[in-house]
Each structure stands twice: as structure tokens, then as C-alpha cells.
Amino acid sequence: MNREISRRSFLQNTLVGAVVVGFDILSGSWLTTRDLSSAALPARHFPRFDGILCTDDASLAAAADDYGHIVHKWPRAVLRPGSVDDIRKMIRFACKHKIKVAIRGSGYSVQGETQIKSGVVIEMKSLNQILEINPHSVLVEGGVIWSDLLERIVQYRLRPATLTNYLGLSVGGTISVGGVDGHAFRYGSQADNVCELHVVTGRGDLITSSPKRNEDLFNACRGGLGQFGVIVRARLSLIHALPSALVYSLPYTDLSDFMADQELLIDDGRFDYIQGKVVLDDQGKWIFLLEAAKYFSSFDKPDSEALLAGLSFIPGGQTIEDMSYFDFSNRLAPLVEQAKDKGVWDLPHPWATFFLSAADAYVLIKEILGRLTPDEVGPMPILIYPLNRFHFKAPFLCIPKSRHFFAFFILRTAIPPTLDTVFRMVASNRSLYEQVVNDGGGKRYPIDYIPMNRNDWYRHFQSKWKHFIGMKRYFDPFGIFNGRCGLNSPHCDDCEYLTDSP
């Protein structure tokens, strides 16, 4: 039985056999027309929604999963909002009745962050409108997918400064964690390229924030891990987009040369995009591929000889591909479809993602790669690419203190997809975390699966911890938003609320 409630069916209570009509404050469950009994104590002022509140098994099961396919927490209901006002109503109702809430964009978390046990999942993909485009910015709803946005704005020769490697993610979701790709060395994270945010806080208030208006909330929500409110609209900075891209793939056998050339390139600025990945050759040895792109118009094609001058890649090993800017930016989409067809997309993905200081990155990565086996990674590549600290301004996106730092992402896939494989990979992630943080002055980029406690989060935020806690208490005073591990952990749904000390 599909138990859904829209405003129309709520009012008319017509053909659906079990319509959600309220909330039982004794049992903490949603009431349908079939559930009402003398034993129930319905909550007063149950909201009327423009969208749909679902309690059917299929909706709950989908909301109890994510891209990680490791954590599974069943909610009591799923809200598919028809308006921003629906979110405000639900959060106010949740505050009054102590109902936990999780926010789900595209569902690409890997550690259960978009799930909530016995609470409500608010699915943002129904709020997916591009509201305004001008030469300098675009106003979008939080559930807009980056590929849809990019497809629309490239028609006007415009683009976001920074994207994500895979564009199937939601705007609100990536701003909440930071959002980085091969453009970030020049422009910072996606969170650094936001002009304005419209946020429904944990109090149920809709607040417009920017660098000049409600700045505390604006800064808290950019890289704040979804702990302060729901990003329902965002105004993003835009820059001019050239229509074409020359894409270079440069192979290296020496990690030191590979990383030194990456740092050289982000300093001299000859390319628009810099990334690197680690793959296996036919002999089972690690090969390092530097991927670089230069954007251009048809009348001004780049000089490849000049662009490649002074680099230490394997002579003659380079490949050069001429692509449209959009096809280059969205080049992972067909690979994702292939992974889905092969079933790889549905396997567990206990990722480990770090930011490493440039001074420590080479030694750490060399040592880690020396003991990693292909079975401990899976079919997806390891990513290594350089970033400039100067361009990263979002306060709660924690990065190393060095001028240059490296993204080091081990995008694991558990094969075979057994609990033993997952547990072994997660334990390895935790060991890597200790090594990176204790020995290398690095930071976790929290889009991965690493068990953490409050002590770890205190160490993560360091001097920012008390400010983080203060913002959490002010904007989410009832603690309704699902926390990261250690901030209402997926492994400890009943852990006590945040405190000033770890």
C-alpha cells in the first residue's frame, strides 16, 4: 500500500486506503486513517504540505540507503517537499515533537549521513528549479543537480568556477561539504564560490544569508556538514565559459616528478584544470596520470608544445583530446552508467579522502601506496591533485596550513561485497586517518567512511570547535539534524548532544 499525502489528498481523504493524517505523540509514529484508534494521541496542528509525505515501504527502504551501501537506518517518513515552506513546516513540527531529520540530495553519501533512524528524511530533489540566471550569478534551489545546471548555463557561455568530479550531485549537498575538483587550485571550493544562501535553520526559520547579511549562518553552512540548516536556495558565482577544451593525459612512473609537476602547474597557471590519478599498468605497478585541460575558442587553439614544456612525463606517452567544455566537465557520466550496468555502482564504497600538506604529502603517499594492494582499492582510481590554500576561505572546511596541499582520495569499492571486506577497509581507513592526522598534519575531507568520535572532531576543527558548537546550539537548538559520526554517529544513534569539550 502506497501511503502518501499531498495537500489535496490530505484535505479530501479520497481513494488512498491509508492516508497520513497526523502524528501520534505517544508512539512517535505517523497516523493514517487506518491507524487512528482511541489509544492514539494525535499531535495538534499537523502540517499541511504542498508536496508529499511518504510512509510506504519502498520510499523508506530507498531512504535507508546511500552510495556507500554500508549504513542502513530506516526513517519513519520521507518528505518530498513541494515548496520551501514544506521544509519550514516539517522542521518546526520536528522541533516540537523531538523528531530527528536528515537531508538527502542525490544520496551520494557513504557513511549514512543522509539517513536517520526513526525520523524524517527530507528529499531535496523535488526542489530542483533554476530560478534566475544573470551574467555574474545563478539562483538555484538546493536540489538542483550540477549537470543539469551546467547544461543550462553553458548555453550562455557561463560556468561555475569550481565543479565536482562527478556532476550527479546536488548543489546543496556539495556546498555543505565543500566541493572540490581540478579547478579548485585556482578558485577554491564550491563553498567558496557562493554569493548567497537561503537556509531553513533547525528552528524552522527561513533566513537569507550572505557575506553582508547574517554572515554567521552563511559561513556556518558552507562546509558545515549540514549541521545548521537546510540549504533551500543558493546564489552561485559564474564566470565566462570557453566552449572547447584540450585535455592532456600525461603518464609518470615517478611519484616525485608527478607531484612536483602538479605544484609547478598550479603556480604558473598555464592550465585551467589540474588533476591526477593513480592506476595500475599491465605489470601491476602504479602509474601516475596527470590530467590537465586548457579551455579555448575555435579561433585561439592552444599551443600544446608550449603547454607541455618543462614537464617530466614519460616522453611520447601523452595523449591529447579535443572536447567540448561540457563533455569534458561531464565526462564521468557515461562511466557511471557503465558502472551501474556492471553492478559496481551498487557495491559498498568505504572511501578514504584526505587533504595532505605539501611538505608531508610525498612521503605519506609513497608509504601508503607501497602497502596498498589492488584488492584494497577496487576498480576506481586513486586521486592525487594539488590545491592552493589561499583560495579556500570557507571557515568550516578544514585544510592543512601549508601554502600548497594535496587532495588524496582512495575511492575504495568492496569486492567481494562482504561484511568482512567492508570492515577490513574501514579499519584501514581509520589507520590511515591516524597516520595522516598524527604524522602528516593532514585533514580528513569528510565525504568518506571513517569512524570518528568527539575527540576526533575536536582535533579536526581545533580552534574552530567552540565556534562550531556555538553555531550548532544557536541554529539547531533541539539537535534535530542528523550528525556525522561523533556528532550523533551512525554507529550511536542515541549519543548525547554536543558539548563544549571533546
Coordinates of N, CA, C and O in Angstrom, one line a residue, residues 116-228:
I116 N 18.4 8.6 8.6 CA 18.0 8.9 10.0 C 17.2 7.8 10.6 O 16.2 7.3 9.9
K117 N 17.5 7.2 11.7 CA 16.7 6.2 12.3 C 15.5 6.7 13.0 O 15.5 7.6 13.8
S118 N 14.3 6.2 12.6 CA 13.0 6.6 13.1 C 12.6 8.0 13.0 O 11.7 8.5 13.7
G119 N 13.3 8.8 12.1 CA 12.9 10.2 11.9 C 12.4 10.4 10.6 O 11.7 9.6 10.0
V120 N 12.6 11.6 10.0 CA 12.1 12.0 8.7 C 13.3 12.4 7.8 O 14.2 13.1 8.2
V121 N 13.3 11.8 6.6 CA 14.2 12.2 5.6 C 13.5 13.2 4.7 O 12.4 12.9 4.1
I122 N 14.2 14.4 4.5 CA 13.6 15.4 3.6 C 14.4 15.2 2.3 O 15.6 15.5 2.2
E123 N 13.7 14.8 1.2 CA 14.4 14.6 -0.1 C 14.3 15.9 -0.9 O 13.3 16.4 -1.2
M124 N 15.5 16.4 -1.2 CA 15.6 17.7 -1.8 C 15.4 17.7 -3.3 O 15.3 18.8 -4.0
K125 N 15.4 16.5 -3.9 CA 15.4 16.5 -5.4 C 14.2 17.1 -6.0 O 14.1 17.4 -7.2
S126 N 13.1 17.2 -5.2 CA 11.9 17.8 -5.8 C 12.0 19.3 -5.9 O 11.2 20.0 -6.5
L127 N 12.9 19.9 -5.2 CA 13.2 21.4 -5.3 C 14.4 21.5 -6.2 O 15.5 21.7 -5.7
N128 N 14.1 21.6 -7.5 CA 15.2 21.5 -8.5 C 15.1 22.5 -9.6 O 15.5 22.3 -10.7
Q129 N 14.6 23.7 -9.2 CA 14.4 24.8 -10.2 C 15.6 25.7 -10.3 O 16.2 26.1 -9.2
I130 N 15.9 26.1 -11.5 CA 16.9 27.2 -11.7 C 16.1 28.4 -11.8 O 15.3 28.6 -12.8
L131 N 16.2 29.3 -10.9 CA 15.3 30.4 -10.7 C 15.7 31.7 -11.5 O 14.8 32.5 -11.9
E132 N 17.0 31.9 -11.6 CA 17.4 33.2 -12.2 C 18.9 33.0 -12.7 O 19.7 32.4 -12.1
I133 N 19.1 33.5 -13.9 CA 20.5 33.5 -14.5 C 20.8 34.9 -14.9 O 20.0 35.5 -15.6
N134 N 22.0 35.4 -14.5 CA 22.5 36.7 -15.0 C 23.9 36.5 -15.3 O 24.5 35.5 -15.1
P135 N 24.6 37.5 -15.9 CA 26.0 37.3 -16.3 C 27.0 37.0 -15.2 O 28.1 36.5 -15.5
H136 N 26.6 37.2 -14.0 CA 27.6 37.0 -12.9 C 27.2 36.0 -11.9 O 28.0 35.5 -11.1
S137 N 25.9 35.6 -11.9 CA 25.5 34.6 -10.9 C 24.2 33.8 -11.3 O 23.5 34.3 -12.3
V138 N 23.9 32.8 -10.6 CA 22.7 32.0 -10.9 C 22.1 31.7 -9.5 O 22.8 31.3 -8.6
L139 N 20.7 31.8 -9.5 CA 20.0 31.4 -8.2 C 19.3 30.1 -8.5 O 18.5 30.0 -9.4
V140 N 19.6 29.1 -7.7 CA 19.0 27.8 -7.9 C 18.4 27.3 -6.6 O 18.8 27.7 -5.5
E141 N 17.5 26.3 -6.7 CA 17.1 25.6 -5.5 C 18.1 24.5 -5.1 O 18.9 24.1 -5.9
G142 N 18.1 24.2 -3.8 CA 19.1 23.3 -3.2 C 19.2 21.9 -3.8 O 20.2 21.3 -3.8
G143 N 18.1 21.4 -4.4 CA 18.1 20.1 -5.0 C 18.5 20.0 -6.5 O 18.5 18.9 -7.1
V144 N 18.9 21.2 -7.0 CA 19.4 21.2 -8.4 C 20.6 20.3 -8.6 O 21.5 20.4 -7.7
I145 N 20.7 19.5 -9.6 CA 21.9 18.7 -9.9 C 22.9 19.5 -10.7 O 22.5 20.2 -11.7
W146 N 24.1 19.3 -10.4 CA 25.1 20.2 -11.1 C 25.2 20.0 -12.6 O 25.4 20.9 -13.4
S147 N 25.0 18.7 -13.1 CA 25.0 18.5 -14.5 C 23.8 19.2 -15.2 O 24.0 19.8 -16.3
D148 N 22.7 19.3 -14.6 CA 21.5 20.0 -15.1 C 21.8 21.5 -15.2 O 21.5 22.2 -16.1
L149 N 22.4 22.0 -14.1 CA 22.7 23.4 -14.0 C 23.7 23.8 -15.1 O 23.6 24.8 -15.9
L150 N 24.8 23.0 -15.2 CA 25.8 23.3 -16.2 C 25.3 23.2 -17.6 O 25.6 24.1 -18.5
E151 N 24.5 22.2 -17.9 CA 23.9 22.1 -19.3 C 23.1 23.4 -19.6 O 23.1 23.8 -20.8
R152 N 22.4 23.9 -18.6 CA 21.6 25.1 -18.9 C 22.5 26.4 -19.1 O 22.3 27.2 -20.0
I153 N 23.5 26.6 -18.2 CA 24.2 27.9 -18.3 C 25.3 27.9 -19.3 O 25.6 29.0 -19.8
V154 N 25.8 26.8 -19.8 CA 26.8 26.8 -20.9 C 26.2 27.4 -22.2 O 26.9 27.9 -23.0
Q155 N 24.8 27.4 -22.3 CA 24.2 28.0 -23.4 C 24.5 29.5 -23.5 O 24.4 30.1 -24.5
Y156 N 24.7 30.1 -22.3 CA 25.0 31.5 -22.2 C 26.5 31.8 -22.1 O 26.9 32.9 -21.7
R157 N 27.3 30.7 -22.4 CA 28.8 30.8 -22.2 C 29.2 31.2 -20.8 O 30.1 32.0 -20.5
L158 N 28.5 30.5 -19.8 CA 28.8 30.7 -18.4 C 29.0 29.4 -17.7 O 28.6 28.4 -18.2
R159 N 29.8 29.4 -16.6 CA 30.0 28.2 -15.9 C 30.4 28.5 -14.4 O 30.8 29.7 -14.1
P160 N 30.1 27.6 -13.5 CA 30.6 27.8 -12.1 C 32.1 27.7 -12.2 O 32.8 27.0 -13.0
A161 N 32.8 28.4 -11.2 CA 34.2 28.4 -11.2 C 34.8 27.0 -10.9 O 35.7 26.6 -11.5
T162 N 34.2 26.4 -9.9 CA 34.6 25.0 -9.5 C 33.4 24.1 -9.5 O 32.3 24.4 -9.2
L163 N 33.6 22.8 -10.0 CA 32.6 21.8 -10.1 C 33.0 20.7 -9.1 O 33.8 20.9 -8.2
T164 N 32.4 19.5 -9.3 CA 32.8 18.3 -8.6 C 33.2 17.3 -9.7 O 32.8 17.5 -10.9
N165 N 34.0 16.3 -9.3 CA 34.4 15.3 -10.3 C 33.2 14.7 -11.0 O 33.2 14.4 -12.2
Y166 N 32.2 14.3 -10.2 CA 31.0 13.7 -10.7 C 29.9 14.7 -10.6 O 29.7 15.2 -9.5
L167 N 29.2 15.0 -11.7 CA 28.2 16.1 -11.6 C 26.8 15.7 -11.3 O 25.8 16.5 -11.4
G168 N 26.6 14.4 -10.9 CA 25.3 13.9 -10.5 C 24.9 14.3 -9.0 O 24.0 13.7 -8.5
L169 N 25.6 15.2 -8.4 CA 25.4 15.6 -7.0 C 24.5 16.9 -7.0 O 24.5 17.6 -7.9
S170 N 23.9 17.1 -5.8 CA 23.1 18.3 -5.7 C 23.9 19.5 -5.2 O 24.9 19.4 -4.5
V171 N 23.4 20.7 -5.5 CA 24.1 21.9 -5.2 C 24.2 22.0 -3.7 O 25.2 22.3 -3.1
G172 N 23.0 21.9 -3.0 CA 23.0 22.0 -1.5 C 23.9 21.0 -0.8 O 24.6 21.3 0.1
G173 N 24.0 19.8 -1.4 CA 24.8 18.7 -0.8 C 26.3 19.0 -0.8 O 27.0 18.9 0.1
T174 N 26.8 19.5 -2.0 CA 28.2 19.7 -2.2 C 28.7 21.0 -1.5 O 29.8 21.0 -0.9
I175 N 27.8 22.0 -1.4 CA 28.2 23.2 -0.7 C 28.3 22.9 0.8 O 29.2 23.4 1.5
S176 N 27.5 21.9 1.3 CA 27.6 21.6 2.7 C 28.9 20.9 3.1 O 29.3 20.9 4.3
V177 N 29.5 20.2 2.2 CA 30.8 19.6 2.5 C 32.0 20.3 2.0 O 33.1 20.1 2.4
G178 N 31.8 21.2 1.0 CA 32.9 21.9 0.4 C 32.8 21.9 -1.1 O 32.5 22.9 -1.8
G179 N 33.1 20.7 -1.7 CA 33.0 20.6 -3.2 C 34.3 21.0 -3.9 O 34.6 22.2 -4.0
V180 N 35.1 20.0 -4.3 CA 36.4 20.3 -5.0 C 36.5 19.5 -6.3 O 36.0 18.4 -6.4
D181 N 37.3 20.0 -7.2 CA 37.7 19.3 -8.4 C 39.0 19.9 -8.9 O 39.6 20.7 -8.2
G182 N 39.3 19.7 -10.2 CA 40.6 20.1 -10.7 C 40.6 21.6 -11.0 O 41.7 22.1 -11.4
H183 N 39.5 22.4 -10.8 CA 39.5 23.8 -10.9 C 39.8 24.5 -9.6 O 40.1 25.7 -9.6
A184 N 39.8 23.8 -8.5 CA 39.8 24.4 -7.2 C 41.1 25.0 -6.8 O 41.2 25.9 -6.0
F185 N 42.2 24.6 -7.5 CA 43.5 25.2 -7.2 C 43.5 26.7 -7.6 O 44.2 27.5 -7.0
R186 N 42.6 27.1 -8.5 CA 42.5 28.5 -8.9 C 41.4 29.2 -8.2 O 41.5 30.4 -7.9
Y187 N 40.3 28.5 -7.9 CA 39.1 29.2 -7.5 C 38.6 28.8 -6.1 O 37.6 29.3 -5.6
G188 N 39.3 27.8 -5.4 CA 38.8 27.3 -4.2 C 37.7 26.4 -4.4 O 37.4 25.9 -5.5
S189 N 37.0 26.0 -3.3 CA 35.9 25.0 -3.3 C 34.6 25.6 -3.8 O 34.5 26.9 -4.0
Q190 N 33.7 24.8 -4.0 CA 32.3 25.3 -4.4 C 31.8 26.2 -3.3 O 31.1 27.2 -3.6
A191 N 32.1 25.8 -2.0 CA 31.6 26.6 -0.9 C 32.2 28.0 -0.9 O 31.6 28.9 -0.3
D192 N 33.3 28.2 -1.6 CA 34.0 29.5 -1.7 C 33.4 30.3 -2.8 O 33.9 31.5 -3.0
N193 N 32.6 29.8 -3.6 CA 32.0 30.5 -4.8 C 30.5 30.7 -4.7 O 29.8 30.6 -5.7
V194 N 30.0 30.9 -3.5 CA 28.6 31.1 -3.2 C 28.5 32.6 -2.8 O 29.2 33.2 -2.0
C195 N 27.4 33.3 -3.4 CA 27.2 34.7 -3.1 C 26.1 34.8 -2.0 O 26.1 35.8 -1.2
E196 N 25.2 33.8 -1.9 CA 24.1 34.0 -1.0 C 23.4 32.6 -0.8 O 23.4 31.8 -1.7
L197 N 23.0 32.4 0.4 CA 22.3 31.2 0.8 C 20.9 31.5 1.4 O 20.9 32.4 2.3
H198 N 19.9 30.7 1.1 CA 18.6 30.8 1.7 C 18.5 29.5 2.5 O 18.6 28.4 1.9
V199 N 18.4 29.6 3.8 CA 18.6 28.4 4.7 C 17.4 28.3 5.6 O 16.9 29.3 6.2
V200 N 16.8 27.1 5.8 CA 15.8 26.9 6.8 C 16.6 26.3 8.0 O 17.2 25.2 7.9
T201 N 16.7 27.0 9.1 CA 17.5 26.6 10.2 C 16.8 25.5 11.0 O 15.7 25.1 10.7
G202 N 17.5 25.0 12.0 CA 16.9 24.0 12.9 C 15.8 24.5 13.8 O 15.2 23.7 14.5
R203 N 15.6 25.8 13.7 CA 14.5 26.4 14.4 C 13.2 26.5 13.5 O 12.2 26.8 14.0
G204 N 13.4 26.2 12.2 CA 12.4 26.3 11.3 C 12.2 27.7 10.7 O 11.2 28.0 10.0
D205 N 13.3 28.5 10.8 CA 13.2 29.9 10.3 C 13.9 29.9 8.9 O 15.0 29.3 8.7
L206 N 13.3 30.6 8.0 CA 13.9 30.8 6.6 C 14.7 32.1 6.7 O 14.1 33.2 6.9
I207 N 16.0 32.0 6.5 CA 16.9 33.1 6.6 C 17.7 33.2 5.4 O 18.3 32.3 4.9
T208 N 17.8 34.5 4.8 CA 18.7 34.8 3.7 C 20.0 35.2 4.3 O 20.1 36.1 5.1
S209 N 21.1 34.6 3.8 CA 22.4 34.9 4.3 C 23.4 35.2 3.2 O 23.3 34.6 2.1
S210 N 24.4 36.0 3.5 CA 25.4 36.4 2.6 C 26.6 36.9 3.3 O 26.5 37.1 4.6
P211 N 27.7 37.3 2.7 CA 28.8 37.9 3.4 C 28.4 39.2 4.1 O 29.1 39.7 5.0
K212 N 27.3 39.9 3.7 CA 26.9 41.1 4.3 C 25.6 41.0 5.1 O 25.2 42.0 5.7
R213 N 25.1 39.9 5.2 CA 23.7 39.7 5.8 C 23.7 38.3 6.5 O 23.8 37.3 5.8
N214 N 23.5 38.3 7.8 CA 23.5 37.1 8.5 C 24.8 36.2 8.2 O 24.7 35.0 7.9
E215 N 25.9 36.9 8.3 CA 27.2 36.3 7.9 C 27.5 35.0 8.7 O 28.1 34.1 8.1
D216 N 27.1 35.0 10.0 CA 27.4 33.8 10.8 C 26.8 32.5 10.2 O 27.4 31.5 10.1
L217 N 25.5 32.6 9.8 CA 24.9 31.5 9.2 C 25.4 31.2 7.8 O 25.6 30.0 7.5
F218 N 25.7 32.2 7.0 CA 26.3 32.0 5.7 C 27.6 31.2 5.8 O 27.9 30.2 5.1
N219 N 28.5 31.6 6.8 CA 29.8 30.9 6.9 C 29.6 29.5 7.5 O 30.3 28.6 7.2
A220 N 28.6 29.4 8.4 CA 28.4 28.1 9.0 C 28.0 27.0 8.1 O 28.4 25.8 8.1
C221 N 27.1 27.4 7.1 CA 26.5 26.4 6.2 C 27.5 26.0 5.0 O 27.3 25.0 4.4
R222 N 28.5 26.8 4.8 CA 29.4 26.5 3.7 C 30.5 25.6 4.3 O 31.4 26.0 5.0
G223 N 30.4 24.3 4.0 CA 31.3 23.3 4.5 C 31.0 22.9 5.9 O 31.8 22.2 6.6
G224 N 29.8 23.2 6.4 CA 29.4 22.9 7.8 C 28.7 21.6 8.0 O 28.1 21.3 9.0
L225 N 28.8 20.7 7.0 CA 28.3 19.3 7.1 C 26.8 19.2 7.4 O 26.4 18.2 8.0
G226 N 26.0 20.2 7.0 CA 24.6 20.1 7.2 C 24.1 20.2 8.6 O 23.0 19.8 8.9
Q227 N 24.9 20.8 9.5 CA 24.6 20.8 10.9 C 23.8 22.0 11.4 O 23.3 22.0 12.5
F228 N 23.5 22.9 10.5 CA 22.9 24.2 11.0 C 21.6 24.5 10.3 O 20.8 25.3 10.8

